[in-house]
DNA sequence: CGCTTATTGAAAATCATTTTCAATTATAAG
DNA sequence: CTTATAATTGAAAATGATTTTCAATAAGCG
């Protein structure tokens, strides 16, 4: 029931529940790879044809604000969104099929702090994404 | 003589050396923080006022292709360029002043491989950026 | 020096994103 | 169940970044 949980959190955040938002949430919350606004638009219109692209942008913005999605940066562009996993902040993305997967990086945070100290930086954030081929996309 | 080295590599790559390219290379190769195309344009016109923004885009594209610059992703946008350090692939960027710094991540590459194996991914690349405050920008 | 062709800057075209706006609709109050 | 109010909507226009087109220029070869 991720979608329902997201809708609850939207409401909790003071936002109204509308058809447009439901459609966007349905698509994004159930997806295992990053989607651009246009991809969300196309998928969500299958359910709710009256949807406007503008509402997709606006809804993604709110989901991002609530920490429900995370922005993914890729070669081609930097405007794709993925459900945000709690606690696990690091990503692996398959170059071929686009499937995304979070992995736990508890051991890394300490390392980042250490690297920061070496260079006299106080580290406040990090961005880590691995790319490669998932099991299914690997040649024999 | 980084600038000269870059110009050599451009020529080696089959490209001609022009005033426009010289101006762009001068600016980017000597900069310690990420610059957007427009920022490069503004800085380079101080030296070569006839420069067109289009040539900045085109030159940055070629420098990227030759591995001389690297694209940096940041909150606001993902279109800033930084000289590419050889061997050191990981970045720390100061949130305040924008100063960028590479650090060696030999120990990390092994770790990335291991994480990949755990999830049956063959890792072919990674993207790591730390952000924080550099020594000068830290409050006492 | 002269030829060939890559490169140029300006302008137009394209593409993604944001803003504007009047109409609609979710929600709270009656 | 109404009604009132303010958030939300989609369409269209506006913006901003990037790319393409194109005739003029200039780099680099012979």
Coordinates of C-alpha atoms (C1' of nucleotides) in Angstrom, one line a residue:
Chain A
X1 CA 0.0 0.0 0.0
X2 CA 2.8 2.4 -0.7
X3 CA 0.5 4.6 -2.8
X4 CA -2.0 5.0 0.0
X5 CA 0.7 5.8 2.4
X6 CA 2.0 8.5 0.0
X7 CA -1.5 9.9 -0.4
X8 CA -1.8 10.1 3.4
X9 CA 1.4 11.9 3.7
X10 CA 0.4 14.3 1.0
X11 CA -2.8 15.0 3.0
X12 CA -0.9 15.2 6.2
X13 CA 1.4 17.8 4.6
X14 CA -1.7 20.0 4.0
X15 CA -2.3 19.1 0.4
X16 CA -5.6 18.0 -1.1
X17 CA -6.1 14.6 -2.7
X18 CA -7.1 15.0 -6.3
X19 CA -7.4 12.7 -9.3
X20 CA -4.3 14.1 -10.8
X21 CA -2.3 13.5 -7.7
X22 CA -3.7 10.0 -7.3
X23 CA -2.7 9.1 -10.8
X24 CA 0.9 10.4 -10.4
X25 CA 1.3 8.7 -7.1
X26 CA 0.0 5.4 -8.4
X27 CA 2.6 5.4 -11.2
X28 CA 5.6 6.6 -9.3
X29 CA 5.2 4.7 -6.1
X30 CA 5.0 1.4 -7.9
X31 CA 7.9 1.9 -10.2
X32 CA 11.3 0.3 -9.8
X33 CA 13.1 2.5 -12.2
X34 CA 13.6 6.2 -12.6
X35 CA 11.0 8.1 -14.5
X36 CA 11.1 11.5 -16.1
X37 CA 8.2 13.9 -15.8
X38 CA 7.1 13.1 -19.3
X39 CA 7.2 9.3 -18.7
X40 CA 5.1 9.8 -15.6
X41 CA 2.7 11.9 -17.6
X42 CA 2.3 9.2 -20.3
X43 CA 1.9 6.4 -17.8
X44 CA -0.5 8.3 -15.6
X45 CA -2.7 9.4 -18.4
X46 CA -3.6 5.8 -19.1
X47 CA -5.5 5.9 -15.8
X48 CA -6.5 9.5 -15.9
X49 CA -6.5 10.9 -19.4
X50 CA -7.4 14.5 -18.4
X51 CA -4.1 14.8 -16.5
X52 CA -2.0 17.8 -17.5
X53 CA 1.8 17.7 -17.6
X54 CA 1.9 20.7 -15.4
X55 CA 0.3 18.7 -12.6
X56 CA 2.9 16.1 -12.9
X57 CA 5.7 18.6 -12.4
X58 CA 3.8 20.1 -9.5
X59 CA 3.1 16.8 -7.8
X60 CA 6.6 15.5 -8.2
X61 CA 7.8 18.7 -6.6
X62 CA 5.6 18.0 -3.6
X63 CA 6.6 14.4 -3.4
X64 CA 10.3 15.5 -3.4
X65 CA 9.6 18.0 -0.7
X66 CA 8.0 15.3 1.5
X67 CA 10.9 13.0 0.9
X68 CA 8.9 10.4 -0.9
X69 CA 10.8 10.5 -4.1
X70 CA 14.4 11.2 -4.9
X71 CA 15.9 12.8 -8.0
X72 CA 18.2 10.7 -10.0
X73 CA 21.1 12.0 -12.1
X74 CA 22.0 10.2 -15.3
X75 CA 24.1 10.7 -18.4
X76 CA 21.4 12.0 -20.6
X77 CA 19.8 14.3 -18.1
X78 CA 19.1 14.9 -14.5
X79 CA 15.3 14.9 -14.2
X80 CA 14.2 11.5 -13.3
X81 CA 12.5 10.4 -10.1
X82 CA 12.5 7.3 -8.0
X83 CA 10.7 6.3 -4.8
X84 CA 12.9 7.3 -1.9
X85 CA 13.9 4.4 0.3
X86 CA 14.2 5.2 3.9
X87 CA 17.6 4.9 5.5
X88 CA 19.2 3.6 2.4
X89 CA 20.6 6.4 0.4
X90 CA 22.8 4.8 -2.2
X91 CA 21.7 3.7 -5.6
X92 CA 22.7 1.2 -8.2
X93 CA 21.2 1.7 -11.6
X94 CA 21.3 -0.8 -14.4
X95 CA 22.6 0.9 -17.5
X96 CA 20.7 -1.4 -19.8
X97 CA 17.2 -1.8 -18.3
X98 CA 17.2 1.1 -15.9
X99 CA 16.2 -0.9 -12.9
X100 CA 17.2 0.9 -9.7
X101 CA 18.1 -0.6 -6.4
X102 CA 19.1 0.9 -3.1
X103 CA 21.8 -0.5 -1.0
X104 CA 22.7 0.2 2.6
X105 CA 25.6 2.5 3.0
X106 CA 26.1 2.8 6.7
X107 CA 29.7 1.9 6.5
X108 CA 30.2 4.6 3.9
X109 CA 28.9 7.5 5.9
X110 CA 31.8 7.1 8.4
X111 CA 34.2 6.9 5.6
X112 CA 32.9 10.1 4.1
X113 CA 33.3 11.9 7.4
X114 CA 36.9 10.7 7.5
X115 CA 37.7 11.8 4.0
X116 CA 36.1 15.2 4.9
X117 CA 38.3 15.6 7.9
X118 CA 41.4 14.9 5.9
X119 CA 40.6 17.8 3.6
X120 CA 39.2 20.1 6.3
X121 CA 35.7 19.8 5.1
X122 CA 32.7 19.3 7.3
X123 CA 30.6 17.0 5.2
X124 CA 26.9 17.7 5.2
X125 CA 25.7 15.5 2.3
X126 CA 26.7 13.1 -0.3
X127 CA 25.6 11.8 -3.7
X128 CA 26.5 8.3 -4.6
X129 CA 25.2 6.3 -7.5
X130 CA 26.7 3.1 -9.0
X131 CA 26.0 2.1 -12.5
X132 CA 26.4 -1.3 -14.1
X133 CA 24.5 -4.3 -15.4
X134 CA 22.0 -6.1 -13.3
X135 CA 21.9 -9.9 -13.2
X136 CA 19.4 -10.1 -16.1
X137 CA 21.2 -7.7 -18.4
X138 CA 24.6 -9.3 -18.1
X139 CA 25.9 -11.3 -21.1
X140 CA 26.6 -14.9 -20.2
Chain B
X1 CA 50.7 24.8 -18.3
X2 CA 47.4 23.0 -18.1
X3 CA 45.8 25.2 -20.7
X4 CA 48.6 24.4 -23.2
X5 CA 48.2 20.8 -22.6
X6 CA 44.5 21.0 -23.2
X7 CA 45.1 22.8 -26.4
X8 CA 47.5 20.1 -27.5
X9 CA 45.0 17.4 -26.8
X10 CA 42.3 19.3 -28.7
X11 CA 44.7 19.5 -31.7
X12 CA 45.7 15.8 -31.2
X13 CA 42.0 15.0 -31.3
X14 CA 41.7 16.5 -34.7
X15 CA 40.3 19.8 -33.7
X16 CA 41.6 23.2 -34.8
X17 CA 42.9 25.8 -32.4
X18 CA 40.9 28.9 -32.5
X19 CA 40.6 32.1 -30.5
X20 CA 37.2 30.9 -29.2
X21 CA 38.6 27.6 -28.0
X22 CA 41.7 29.2 -26.5
X23 CA 39.5 31.6 -24.5
X24 CA 37.3 28.8 -23.1
X25 CA 40.2 26.6 -22.3
X26 CA 42.0 29.4 -20.5
X27 CA 39.0 30.0 -18.2
X28 CA 38.0 26.4 -17.5
X29 CA 41.4 24.8 -17.1
X30 CA 42.4 27.4 -14.5
X31 CA 39.3 27.2 -12.4
X32 CA 38.9 25.5 -9.1
X33 CA 35.2 25.4 -9.0
X34 CA 32.4 24.3 -11.3
X35 CA 31.3 26.7 -14.0
X36 CA 28.1 26.7 -16.0
X37 CA 28.3 27.4 -19.7
X38 CA 27.1 31.0 -19.2
X39 CA 29.7 31.6 -16.5
X40 CA 32.4 30.4 -18.8
X41 CA 31.0 32.6 -21.5
X42 CA 31.1 35.7 -19.3
X43 CA 34.6 35.0 -18.0
X44 CA 36.0 34.2 -21.5
X45 CA 34.6 37.2 -23.1
X46 CA 36.8 39.4 -20.9
X47 CA 39.6 38.0 -22.9
X48 CA 37.9 37.5 -26.2
X49 CA 34.8 39.7 -26.5
X50 CA 33.7 38.3 -29.9
X51 CA 33.1 34.9 -28.4
X52 CA 29.7 33.4 -28.9
X53 CA 27.8 31.3 -26.3
X54 CA 27.4 28.6 -28.9
X55 CA 31.1 28.1 -29.1
X56 CA 31.3 27.7 -25.4
X57 CA 28.8 24.9 -25.5
X58 CA 30.6 23.3 -28.4
X59 CA 34.0 23.6 -26.8
X60 CA 32.8 22.2 -23.5
X61 CA 31.3 19.3 -25.3
X62 CA 34.6 18.5 -27.0
X63 CA 36.6 18.9 -23.7
X64 CA 34.1 16.5 -22.1
X65 CA 34.6 14.0 -24.9
X66 CA 38.4 14.2 -24.5
X67 CA 38.0 13.6 -20.8
X68 CA 39.5 17.0 -19.9
X69 CA 36.4 18.3 -18.0
X70 CA 33.9 16.5 -16.0
X71 CA 30.2 17.4 -15.5
X72 CA 29.1 18.2 -12.0
X73 CA 25.7 17.7 -10.7
X74 CA 24.3 20.1 -8.1
X75 CA 21.0 20.9 -6.4
X76 CA 20.1 23.8 -8.7
X77 CA 21.1 22.2 -11.9
X78 CA 23.4 19.7 -13.6
X79 CA 25.3 21.7 -16.1
X80 CA 28.5 22.8 -14.6
X81 CA 32.0 21.8 -15.6
X82 CA 35.2 21.2 -13.8
X83 CA 38.7 20.2 -14.9
X84 CA 38.9 16.5 -14.7
X85 CA 41.6 15.2 -12.4
X86 CA 43.3 12.1 -13.6
X87 CA 42.9 9.0 -11.4
X88 CA 41.0 10.8 -8.7
X89 CA 37.4 10.5 -9.5
X90 CA 35.7 11.6 -6.4
X91 CA 34.7 15.1 -5.6
X92 CA 34.0 17.3 -2.6
X93 CA 32.3 20.5 -3.3
X94 CA 31.9 23.4 -0.8
X95 CA 28.2 24.4 -0.5
X96 CA 29.1 27.9 0.3
X97 CA 31.9 29.0 -2.0
X98 CA 31.7 26.2 -4.6
X99 CA 35.3 25.3 -4.4
X100 CA 35.8 21.8 -5.7
X101 CA 38.4 19.3 -4.7
X102 CA 39.2 15.8 -5.8
X103 CA 40.1 13.0 -3.5
X104 CA 41.6 9.7 -4.1
X105 CA 39.1 6.9 -3.8
X106 CA 41.1 3.8 -4.4
X107 CA 39.7 2.1 -1.3
X108 CA 36.2 2.9 -2.5
X109 CA 36.4 1.2 -5.9
X110 CA 37.0 -2.1 -4.3
X111 CA 34.0 -1.5 -2.0
X112 CA 31.8 -0.7 -5.0
X113 CA 32.7 -3.9 -6.6
X114 CA 31.8 -5.8 -3.5
X115 CA 28.5 -4.1 -3.2
X116 CA 27.8 -4.8 -6.8
X117 CA 28.5 -8.5 -6.3
X118 CA 26.2 -8.7 -3.4
X119 CA 23.4 -7.5 -5.6
X120 CA 24.5 -9.4 -8.7
X121 CA 25.4 -6.2 -10.6
X122 CA 28.6 -5.9 -12.5
X123 CA 29.6 -2.3 -11.7
X124 CA 30.9 -0.3 -14.6
X125 CA 30.9 3.2 -13.2
X126 CA 30.1 5.3 -10.2
X127 CA 29.2 8.8 -9.4
X128 CA 30.3 10.1 -6.0
X129 CA 30.2 13.7 -4.8
X130 CA 30.4 14.9 -1.2
X131 CA 29.2 18.3 -0.2
X132 CA 29.9 20.3 2.8
X133 CA 31.8 23.3 4.0
X134 CA 35.4 23.9 3.3
X135 CA 37.8 25.1 5.9
X136 CA 37.4 28.7 5.0
X137 CA 33.6 28.6 5.0
X138 CA 33.1 26.9 8.3
X139 CA 31.8 28.9 11.2
X140 CA 34.2 29.0 14.1
Chain C
dC1 C1' 49.8 32.2 -51.1
dG2 C1' 45.7 29.7 -52.1
dC3 C1' 42.5 25.9 -51.3
dT4 C1' 39.6 23.1 -48.5
dT5 C1' 37.0 22.4 -44.8
dA6 C1' 36.3 23.0 -39.8
dT7 C1' 34.7 26.6 -37.1
dT8 C1' 32.5 30.8 -36.1
dG9 C1' 28.6 34.0 -34.2
dA10 C1' 23.9 35.4 -35.0
dA11 C1' 19.4 34.1 -35.4
dA12 C1' 15.9 30.8 -35.5
dA13 C1' 14.3 26.5 -33.7
dT14 C1' 13.6 23.3 -30.2
dC15 C1' 12.9 21.4 -25.7
dA16 C1' 12.0 21.3 -20.8
dT17 C1' 10.1 23.8 -17.2
dT18 C1' 7.5 27.6 -15.0
dT19 C1' 4.1 31.1 -14.8
dT20 C1' -0.4 33.0 -15.6
dC21 C1' -5.2 32.6 -15.4
dA22 C1' -10.0 31.5 -15.4
dA23 C1' -12.6 27.3 -14.4
dT24 C1' -13.1 23.4 -11.4
dT25 C1' -13.2 20.8 -7.3
dA26 C1' -11.7 19.2 -2.5
dT27 C1' -12.7 20.1 1.9
dA28 C1' -14.4 22.4 6.0
dA29 C1' -18.3 25.0 7.9
dG30 C1' -23.0 25.5 8.2
Chain D
dC1 C1' -26.8 17.7 2.1
dT2 C1' -25.7 22.6 0.8
dT3 C1' -22.6 26.3 0.5
dA4 C1' -18.4 28.9 0.8
dT5 C1' -13.6 29.2 0.2
dA6 C1' -9.3 28.5 -1.2
dA7 C1' -6.3 25.0 -3.3
dT8 C1' -5.8 22.8 -7.6
dT9 C1' -6.5 22.1 -12.2
dG10 C1' -5.3 22.1 -17.5
dA11 C1' -4.4 25.1 -21.4
dA12 C1' -1.8 28.6 -23.1
dA13 C1' 1.8 31.8 -22.8
dA14 C1' 6.3 32.8 -21.1
dT15 C1' 10.7 31.7 -20.0
dG16 C1' 15.3 29.7 -20.1
dA17 C1' 18.6 26.6 -21.6
dT18 C1' 20.4 24.2 -25.4
dT19 C1' 20.7 22.9 -30.4
dT20 C1' 20.3 23.6 -35.2
dT21 C1' 20.9 26.2 -39.4
dC22 C1' 23.5 29.0 -42.2
dA23 C1' 26.5 32.2 -44.6
dA24 C1' 30.9 34.2 -43.5
dT25 C1' 35.4 33.5 -41.7
dA26 C1' 39.8 31.5 -40.6
dA27 C1' 42.9 27.3 -39.5
dG28 C1' 46.0 24.4 -41.4
dC29 C1' 47.5 21.8 -45.3
dG30 C1' 50.0 21.8 -49.6

